Amino acid sequence: MAMDKNFSDRIERIGSPRRRIPLTAERDARLSLHLPDSFLEFLRTFGFGDYFDRKLQYCDPTEFSPVLALVFGNDPEFSHKDCFVVGHSAFGRLVCWSKRHDHFEIDLVDMRLSSSKLAPTQLVLPPHLANRQRSTDPNILARSLLPYESKDYEEFDARDQPMFERCRAMHGSLERTDCYGYFPALATVGLDSAMRHVENIKRVAALEHFAILAQLGTFRLMWLERGQYTAVRVIG
């Protein structure tokens, strides 16, 4: 199967993932039950690699299923049984796919779930685009599982300055199973805390750290309007 043009065009612009772990036959068979063909073909070609020095790391969805279970609890719309983490950012943003909800993301640091299907960003569009319908084709929607540019998965400090490269310089580059975590976690001191800076970052094991973050507070489905997030409902 040839790679979807949406994917090949994006890869031509941003490059292919690095440090790839090939997709095994067992994983291929398992993931083909849950992921769109277009994204699966991307994984068949490139495996579980990373972009931008592991600012975004792709992974086997089974790795972080326990974290989803902690975030979702008994939520009526979200379940770790049919939602899957296909990648994560260096600081704890989970890139997820579900046949019901397509692409959505969970920011474990800010305890926020964003979904362009359930809580679309409110945009002021020019007249010729205002009535354009959102695609329902999963193979088209899945292109959003690839980054558009490096800053898509950046983390910003209390002064709104990018942190990733400074964290690499201060704390070392990430290995595949690592992440950068705040100590103390921002959920315990306030999301707008002045503690949000590189000196309070440590390089730690991603799975364990994400599991801790998932239990520190209440997550909310949020929608974005004019740069401000508004809560739609509590998750769980």
C-alpha atoms as a printed R data frame, in Angstrom:
    type eleno elety resid chain resno       x      y      z
1   ATOM     1    CA   MET     A     1   0.000  0.000  0.000
2   ATOM     2    CA   ALA     A     2   1.389  3.407 -0.996
3   ATOM     3    CA   MET     A     3   1.674  6.073  1.661
4   ATOM     4    CA   ASP     A     4  -1.189  8.556  1.769
5   ATOM     5    CA   LYS     A     5  -0.339 11.804 -0.046
6   ATOM     6    CA   ASN     A     6  -1.208 13.889  3.024
7   ATOM     7    CA   PHE     A     7   1.481 11.992  4.905
8   ATOM     8    CA   SER     A     8   4.102 11.981  2.148
9   ATOM     9    CA   ASP     A     9   3.666 15.726  1.602
10  ATOM    10    CA   ARG     A    10   4.085 16.408  5.322
11  ATOM    11    CA   ILE     A    11   7.157 14.172  5.550
12  ATOM    12    CA   GLU     A    12   8.701 15.869  2.533
13  ATOM    13    CA   ARG     A    13   8.442 19.140  4.442
14  ATOM    14    CA   ILE     A    14   9.463 18.134  7.985
15  ATOM    15    CA   GLY     A    15  11.571 15.064  7.236
16  ATOM    16    CA   SER     A    16  11.168 11.477  8.367
17  ATOM    17    CA   PRO     A    17  11.270 10.307 11.992
18  ATOM    18    CA   ARG     A    18  14.618  9.377 13.522
19  ATOM    19    CA   ARG     A    19  15.778  6.448 15.701
20  ATOM    20    CA   ARG     A    20  13.084  4.157 14.378
21  ATOM    21    CA   ILE     A    21  11.974  0.891 15.950
22  ATOM    22    CA   PRO     A    22  10.470 -1.267 13.174
23  ATOM    23    CA   LEU     A    23   6.842 -2.331 13.351
24  ATOM    24    CA   THR     A    24   6.732 -6.083 13.982
25  ATOM    25    CA   ALA     A    25   4.181 -8.409 12.391
26  ATOM    26    CA   GLU     A    26   2.490 -8.851 15.781
27  ATOM    27    CA   ARG     A    27   2.171 -5.119 16.327
28  ATOM    28    CA   ASP     A    28   0.999 -4.589 12.758
29  ATOM    29    CA   ALA     A    29  -1.807 -7.116 13.181
30  ATOM    30    CA   ARG     A    30  -2.837 -5.675 16.547
31  ATOM    31    CA   LEU     A    31  -2.734 -2.007 15.574
32  ATOM    32    CA   SER     A    32  -4.536 -2.586 12.274
33  ATOM    33    CA   LEU     A    33  -7.679 -3.219 14.344
34  ATOM    34    CA   HIS     A    34  -7.592  0.270 15.839
35  ATOM    35    CA   LEU     A    35  -5.617  2.762 13.730
36  ATOM    36    CA   PRO     A    36  -6.413  4.294 10.317
37  ATOM    37    CA   ASP     A    37  -4.730  2.713  7.311
38  ATOM    38    CA   SER     A    38  -2.924  5.949  6.454
39  ATOM    39    CA   PHE     A    39  -1.226  6.192  9.846
40  ATOM    40    CA   LEU     A    40  -0.540  2.468  9.954
41  ATOM    41    CA   GLU     A    41   1.272  2.744  6.621
42  ATOM    42    CA   PHE     A    42   3.342  5.553  8.131
43  ATOM    43    CA   LEU     A    43   4.301  3.213 10.993
44  ATOM    44    CA   ARG     A    44   5.059  0.378  8.569
45  ATOM    45    CA   THR     A    45   7.422  2.666  6.702
46  ATOM    46    CA   PHE     A    46   9.088  4.481  9.588
47  ATOM    47    CA   GLY     A    47   8.326  2.471 12.726
48  ATOM    48    CA   PHE     A    48   8.202  4.126 16.133
49  ATOM    49    CA   GLY     A    49  10.579  7.036 15.662
50  ATOM    50    CA   ASP     A    50  10.830 10.583 16.912
51  ATOM    51    CA   TYR     A    51  10.805 14.135 15.615
52  ATOM    52    CA   PHE     A    52  12.843 17.171 16.646
53  ATOM    53    CA   ASP     A    53  15.285 15.420 19.021
54  ATOM    54    CA   ARG     A    54  12.439 13.598 20.794
55  ATOM    55    CA   LYS     A    55  10.261 16.643 21.250
56  ATOM    56    CA   LEU     A    56   7.683 14.189 19.839
57  ATOM    57    CA   GLN     A    57   8.139 10.427 20.314
58  ATOM    58    CA   TYR     A    58   5.926  7.785 18.664
59  ATOM    59    CA   CYS     A    59   5.177  4.658 20.668
60  ATOM    60    CA   ASP     A    60   3.286  1.384 20.803
61  ATOM    61    CA   PRO     A    61  -0.168  2.312 22.189
62  ATOM    62    CA   THR     A    62  -0.038 -0.482 24.760
63  ATOM    63    CA   GLU     A    63   2.800  1.313 26.576
64  ATOM    64    CA   PHE     A    64   0.613  4.130 27.869
65  ATOM    65    CA   SER     A    65  -2.782  2.451 28.098
66  ATOM    66    CA   PRO     A    66  -2.514  2.394 31.940
67  ATOM    67    CA   VAL     A    67  -2.088  6.182 31.931
68  ATOM    68    CA   LEU     A    68  -5.287  6.621 29.913
69  ATOM    69    CA   ALA     A    69  -7.132  4.404 32.387
70  ATOM    70    CA   LEU     A    70  -6.053  6.731 35.208
71  ATOM    71    CA   VAL     A    71  -7.087  9.885 33.332
72  ATOM    72    CA   PHE     A    72 -10.459  8.606 32.117
73  ATOM    73    CA   GLY     A    73 -11.702  6.718 35.167
74  ATOM    74    CA   ASN     A    74 -15.369  5.915 34.512
75  ATOM    75    CA   ASP     A    75 -15.898  8.629 31.900
76  ATOM    76    CA   PRO     A    76 -18.937  7.944 29.657
77  ATOM    77    CA   GLU     A    77 -17.207  9.074 26.438
78  ATOM    78    CA   PHE     A    78 -13.570  8.078 26.882
79  ATOM    79    CA   SER     A    79 -12.129  4.651 27.651
80  ATOM    80    CA   HIS     A    80  -8.618  3.226 27.568
81  ATOM    81    CA   LYS     A    81 -10.152  0.212 25.816
82  ATOM    82    CA   ASP     A    82 -10.801  2.100 22.570
83  ATOM    83    CA   CYS     A    83  -8.516  5.135 22.885
84  ATOM    84    CA   PHE     A    84  -4.824  4.785 22.104
85  ATOM    85    CA   VAL     A    85  -1.681  6.832 22.747
86  ATOM    86    CA   VAL     A    86   0.337  6.837 19.516
87  ATOM    87    CA   GLY     A    87   2.909  9.380 20.666
88  ATOM    88    CA   HIS     A    88   3.872 11.842 23.377
89  ATOM    89    CA   SER     A    89   5.739 15.093 23.735
90  ATOM    90    CA   ALA     A    90   8.881 15.560 25.781
91  ATOM    91    CA   PHE     A    91   6.889 17.141 28.627
92  ATOM    92    CA   GLY     A    92   3.751 15.023 28.792
93  ATOM    93    CA   ARG     A    93   1.327 15.749 26.004
94  ATOM    94    CA   LEU     A    94  -0.262 12.503 24.816
95  ATOM    95    CA   VAL     A    95  -1.161 12.224 21.128
96  ATOM    96    CA   CYS     A    96  -4.180  9.918 20.949
97  ATOM    97    CA   TRP     A    97  -6.447  8.222 18.427
98  ATOM    98    CA   SER     A    98  -9.922  6.739 18.809
99  ATOM    99    CA   LYS     A    99 -12.342  5.471 16.176
100 ATOM   100    CA   ARG     A   100 -15.087  7.353 18.038
101 ATOM   101    CA   HIS     A   101 -13.256 10.639 18.555
102 ATOM   102    CA   ASP     A   102 -10.394 10.464 15.997
103 ATOM   103    CA   HIS     A   103  -7.338 12.568 16.991
104 ATOM   104    CA   PHE     A   104  -7.320 14.171 20.439
105 ATOM   105    CA   GLU     A   105  -4.610 15.162 22.891
106 ATOM   106    CA   ILE     A   106  -4.167 15.079 26.649
107 ATOM   107    CA   ASP     A   107  -1.854 17.586 28.309
108 ATOM   108    CA   LEU     A   108  -0.842 15.843 31.534
109 ATOM   109    CA   VAL     A   109   0.919 18.939 32.893
110 ATOM   110    CA   ASP     A   110  -2.049 21.287 32.444
111 ATOM   111    CA   MET     A   111  -4.682 18.542 33.011
112 ATOM   112    CA   ARG     A   112  -6.402 19.391 29.746
113 ATOM   113    CA   LEU     A   113  -7.991 17.235 27.045
114 ATOM   114    CA   SER     A   114  -8.446 18.878 23.636
115 ATOM   115    CA   SER     A   115 -10.486 17.431 20.788
116 ATOM   116    CA   SER     A   116 -11.243 19.091 17.463
117 ATOM   117    CA   LYS     A   117 -14.300 16.844 17.165
118 ATOM   118    CA   LEU     A   118 -15.841 17.211 20.641
119 ATOM   119    CA   ALA     A   119 -14.642 20.742 21.436
120 ATOM   120    CA   PRO     A   120 -13.484 22.426 18.217
121 ATOM   121    CA   THR     A   121 -11.344 25.537 18.338
122 ATOM   122    CA   GLN     A   122 -13.450 28.588 17.569
123 ATOM   123    CA   LEU     A   123 -11.925 30.313 14.550
124 ATOM   124    CA   VAL     A   124 -12.986 33.383 12.625
125 ATOM   125    CA   LEU     A   125 -12.727 32.146  9.043
126 ATOM   126    CA   PRO     A   126 -12.926 34.032  5.752
127 ATOM   127    CA   PRO     A   127 -16.305 33.677  3.994
128 ATOM   128    CA   HIS     A   128 -15.114 31.121  1.432
129 ATOM   129    CA   LEU     A   129 -14.014 28.772  4.257
130 ATOM   130    CA   ALA     A   130 -16.695 29.476  6.850
131 ATOM   131    CA   ASN     A   131 -19.054 26.692  5.763
132 ATOM   132    CA   ARG     A   132 -16.452 24.046  4.996
133 ATOM   133    CA   GLN     A   133 -17.419 20.769  6.641
134 ATOM   134    CA   ARG     A   134 -14.905 18.855  8.725
135 ATOM   135    CA   SER     A   135 -13.855 15.617  7.047
136 ATOM   136    CA   THR     A   136 -15.156 12.342  8.461
137 ATOM   137    CA   ASP     A   137 -12.558 10.213  6.649
138 ATOM   138    CA   PRO     A   138 -10.209  8.756  9.298
139 ATOM   139    CA   ASN     A   139  -7.388  8.472  6.766
140 ATOM   140    CA   ILE     A   140  -7.536 12.226  6.201
141 ATOM   141    CA   LEU     A   141  -8.049 13.107  9.866
142 ATOM   142    CA   ALA     A   142  -5.064 10.961 10.864
143 ATOM   143    CA   ARG     A   143  -2.626 13.348  9.172
144 ATOM   144    CA   SER     A   144  -2.922 15.516 12.299
145 ATOM   145    CA   LEU     A   145  -1.035 12.767 14.151
146 ATOM   146    CA   LEU     A   146   2.075 14.132 12.435
147 ATOM   147    CA   PRO     A   147   3.520 17.436 13.613
148 ATOM   148    CA   TYR     A   148   3.266 20.447 11.361
149 ATOM   149    CA   GLU     A   149   6.396 22.091 12.746
150 ATOM   150    CA   SER     A   150   8.762 21.863 15.709
151 ATOM   151    CA   LYS     A   151   6.963 24.398 17.897
152 ATOM   152    CA   ASP     A   152   3.778 22.269 17.876
153 ATOM   153    CA   TYR     A   153   5.083 20.331 20.882
154 ATOM   154    CA   GLU     A   154   7.088 23.048 22.618
155 ATOM   155    CA   GLU     A   155   6.712 23.757 26.333
156 ATOM   156    CA   PHE     A   156   6.795 27.339 27.614
157 ATOM   157    CA   ASP     A   157   7.982 28.658 30.959
158 ATOM   158    CA   ALA     A   158   6.333 31.199 33.267
159 ATOM   159    CA   ARG     A   159   7.673 34.016 31.065
160 ATOM   160    CA   ASP     A   160   6.288 32.348 27.931
161 ATOM   161    CA   GLN     A   161   9.757 31.379 26.697
162 ATOM   162    CA   PRO     A   162  10.410 28.030 24.959
163 ATOM   163    CA   MET     A   163  12.027 25.438 27.206
164 ATOM   164    CA   PHE     A   164  12.953 22.360 25.183
165 ATOM   165    CA   GLU     A   165  16.443 23.314 23.997
166 ATOM   166    CA   ARG     A   166  17.310 24.820 27.379
167 ATOM   167    CA   CYS     A   167  16.191 21.592 29.064
168 ATOM   168    CA   ARG     A   168  18.411 19.585 26.725
169 ATOM   169    CA   ALA     A   169  21.367 21.817 27.560
170 ATOM   170    CA   MET     A   170  20.769 21.736 31.328
171 ATOM   171    CA   HIS     A   171  19.450 18.212 31.882
172 ATOM   172    CA   GLY     A   172  20.703 16.212 28.907
173 ATOM   173    CA   SER     A   173  19.068 14.798 25.795
174 ATOM   174    CA   LEU     A   174  16.165 12.394 26.142
175 ATOM   175    CA   GLU     A   175  16.398  8.661 25.580
176 ATOM   176    CA   ARG     A   176  13.406  6.882 24.085
177 ATOM   177    CA   THR     A   177  11.696  6.139 27.418
178 ATOM   178    CA   ASP     A   178  12.466  9.524 29.011
179 ATOM   179    CA   CYS     A   179  10.573 12.756 29.466
180 ATOM   180    CA   TYR     A   180  11.175 16.116 31.108
181 ATOM   181    CA   GLY     A   181   9.130 16.542 34.271
182 ATOM   182    CA   TYR     A   182   8.470 19.435 36.642
183 ATOM   183    CA   PHE     A   183   9.511 18.970 40.270
184 ATOM   184    CA   PRO     A   184   7.334 19.741 42.081
185 ATOM   185    CA   ALA     A   185   4.570 18.870 39.622
186 ATOM   186    CA   LEU     A   186   2.668 21.998 38.626
187 ATOM   187    CA   ALA     A   187  -0.636 20.388 39.589
188 ATOM   188    CA   THR     A   188   0.522 20.553 43.215
189 ATOM   189    CA   VAL     A   189   1.663 24.192 43.217
190 ATOM   190    CA   GLY     A   190  -0.576 25.834 40.606
191 ATOM   191    CA   LEU     A   191  -0.541 25.716 36.828
192 ATOM   192    CA   ASP     A   192   0.393 29.404 36.649
193 ATOM   193    CA   SER     A   193   3.148 28.988 39.216
194 ATOM   194    CA   ALA     A   194   6.523 30.680 38.852
195 ATOM   195    CA   MET     A   195   7.927 27.159 39.300
196 ATOM   196    CA   ARG     A   196   7.365 26.663 35.566
197 ATOM   197    CA   HIS     A   197  11.000 27.059 34.493
198 ATOM   198    CA   VAL     A   198  13.923 24.875 33.429
199 ATOM   199    CA   GLU     A   199  15.604 24.814 36.833
200 ATOM   200    CA   ASN     A   200  12.652 22.809 38.161
201 ATOM   201    CA   ILE     A   201  12.862 20.184 35.418
202 ATOM   202    CA   LYS     A   202  14.332 16.696 35.770
203 ATOM   203    CA   ARG     A   203  14.890 14.024 33.131
204 ATOM   204    CA   VAL     A   204  12.851 11.017 34.289
205 ATOM   205    CA   ALA     A   205  11.173  7.812 33.064
206 ATOM   206    CA   ALA     A   206   8.140  8.836 31.007
207 ATOM   207    CA   LEU     A   207   5.708  6.040 31.876
208 ATOM   208    CA   GLU     A   208   6.140  6.357 35.631
209 ATOM   209    CA   HIS     A   209   6.052 10.149 35.571
210 ATOM   210    CA   PHE     A   210   2.984 10.294 33.334
211 ATOM   211    CA   ALA     A   211   1.171  7.839 35.618
212 ATOM   212    CA   ILE     A   212   1.860 10.122 38.582
213 ATOM   213    CA   LEU     A   213   0.642 13.222 36.717
214 ATOM   214    CA   ALA     A   214  -2.543 11.400 35.714
215 ATOM   215    CA   GLN     A   215  -3.477 11.045 39.398
216 ATOM   216    CA   LEU     A   216  -2.756 14.572 40.651
217 ATOM   217    CA   GLY     A   217  -5.971 16.332 39.725
218 ATOM   218    CA   THR     A   218  -9.130 16.545 37.670
219 ATOM   219    CA   PHE     A   219  -8.827 16.633 33.896
220 ATOM   220    CA   ARG     A   220 -11.185 18.702 31.782
221 ATOM   221    CA   LEU     A   221 -12.257 18.688 28.166
222 ATOM   222    CA   MET     A   222 -11.372 22.192 26.946
223 ATOM   223    CA   TRP     A   223 -12.021 24.261 23.869
224 ATOM   224    CA   LEU     A   224  -9.887 27.109 22.599
225 ATOM   225    CA   GLU     A   225 -11.160 30.532 21.570
226 ATOM   226    CA   ARG     A   226  -8.929 33.529 20.847
227 ATOM   227    CA   GLY     A   227  -6.016 31.942 22.671
228 ATOM   228    CA   GLN     A   228  -7.981 31.172 25.858
229 ATOM   229    CA   TYR     A   229  -9.072 27.728 27.046
230 ATOM   230    CA   THR     A   230 -12.563 27.235 28.469
231 ATOM   231    CA   ALA     A   231 -13.705 24.100 30.285
232 ATOM   232    CA   VAL     A   232 -16.468 22.118 28.583
233 ATOM   233    CA   ARG     A   233 -16.781 19.387 31.189
234 ATOM   234    CA   VAL     A   234 -14.888 17.309 33.733
235 ATOM   235    CA   ILE     A   235 -13.307 14.039 32.564
236 ATOM   236    CA   GLY     A   236 -13.959 10.968 34.696
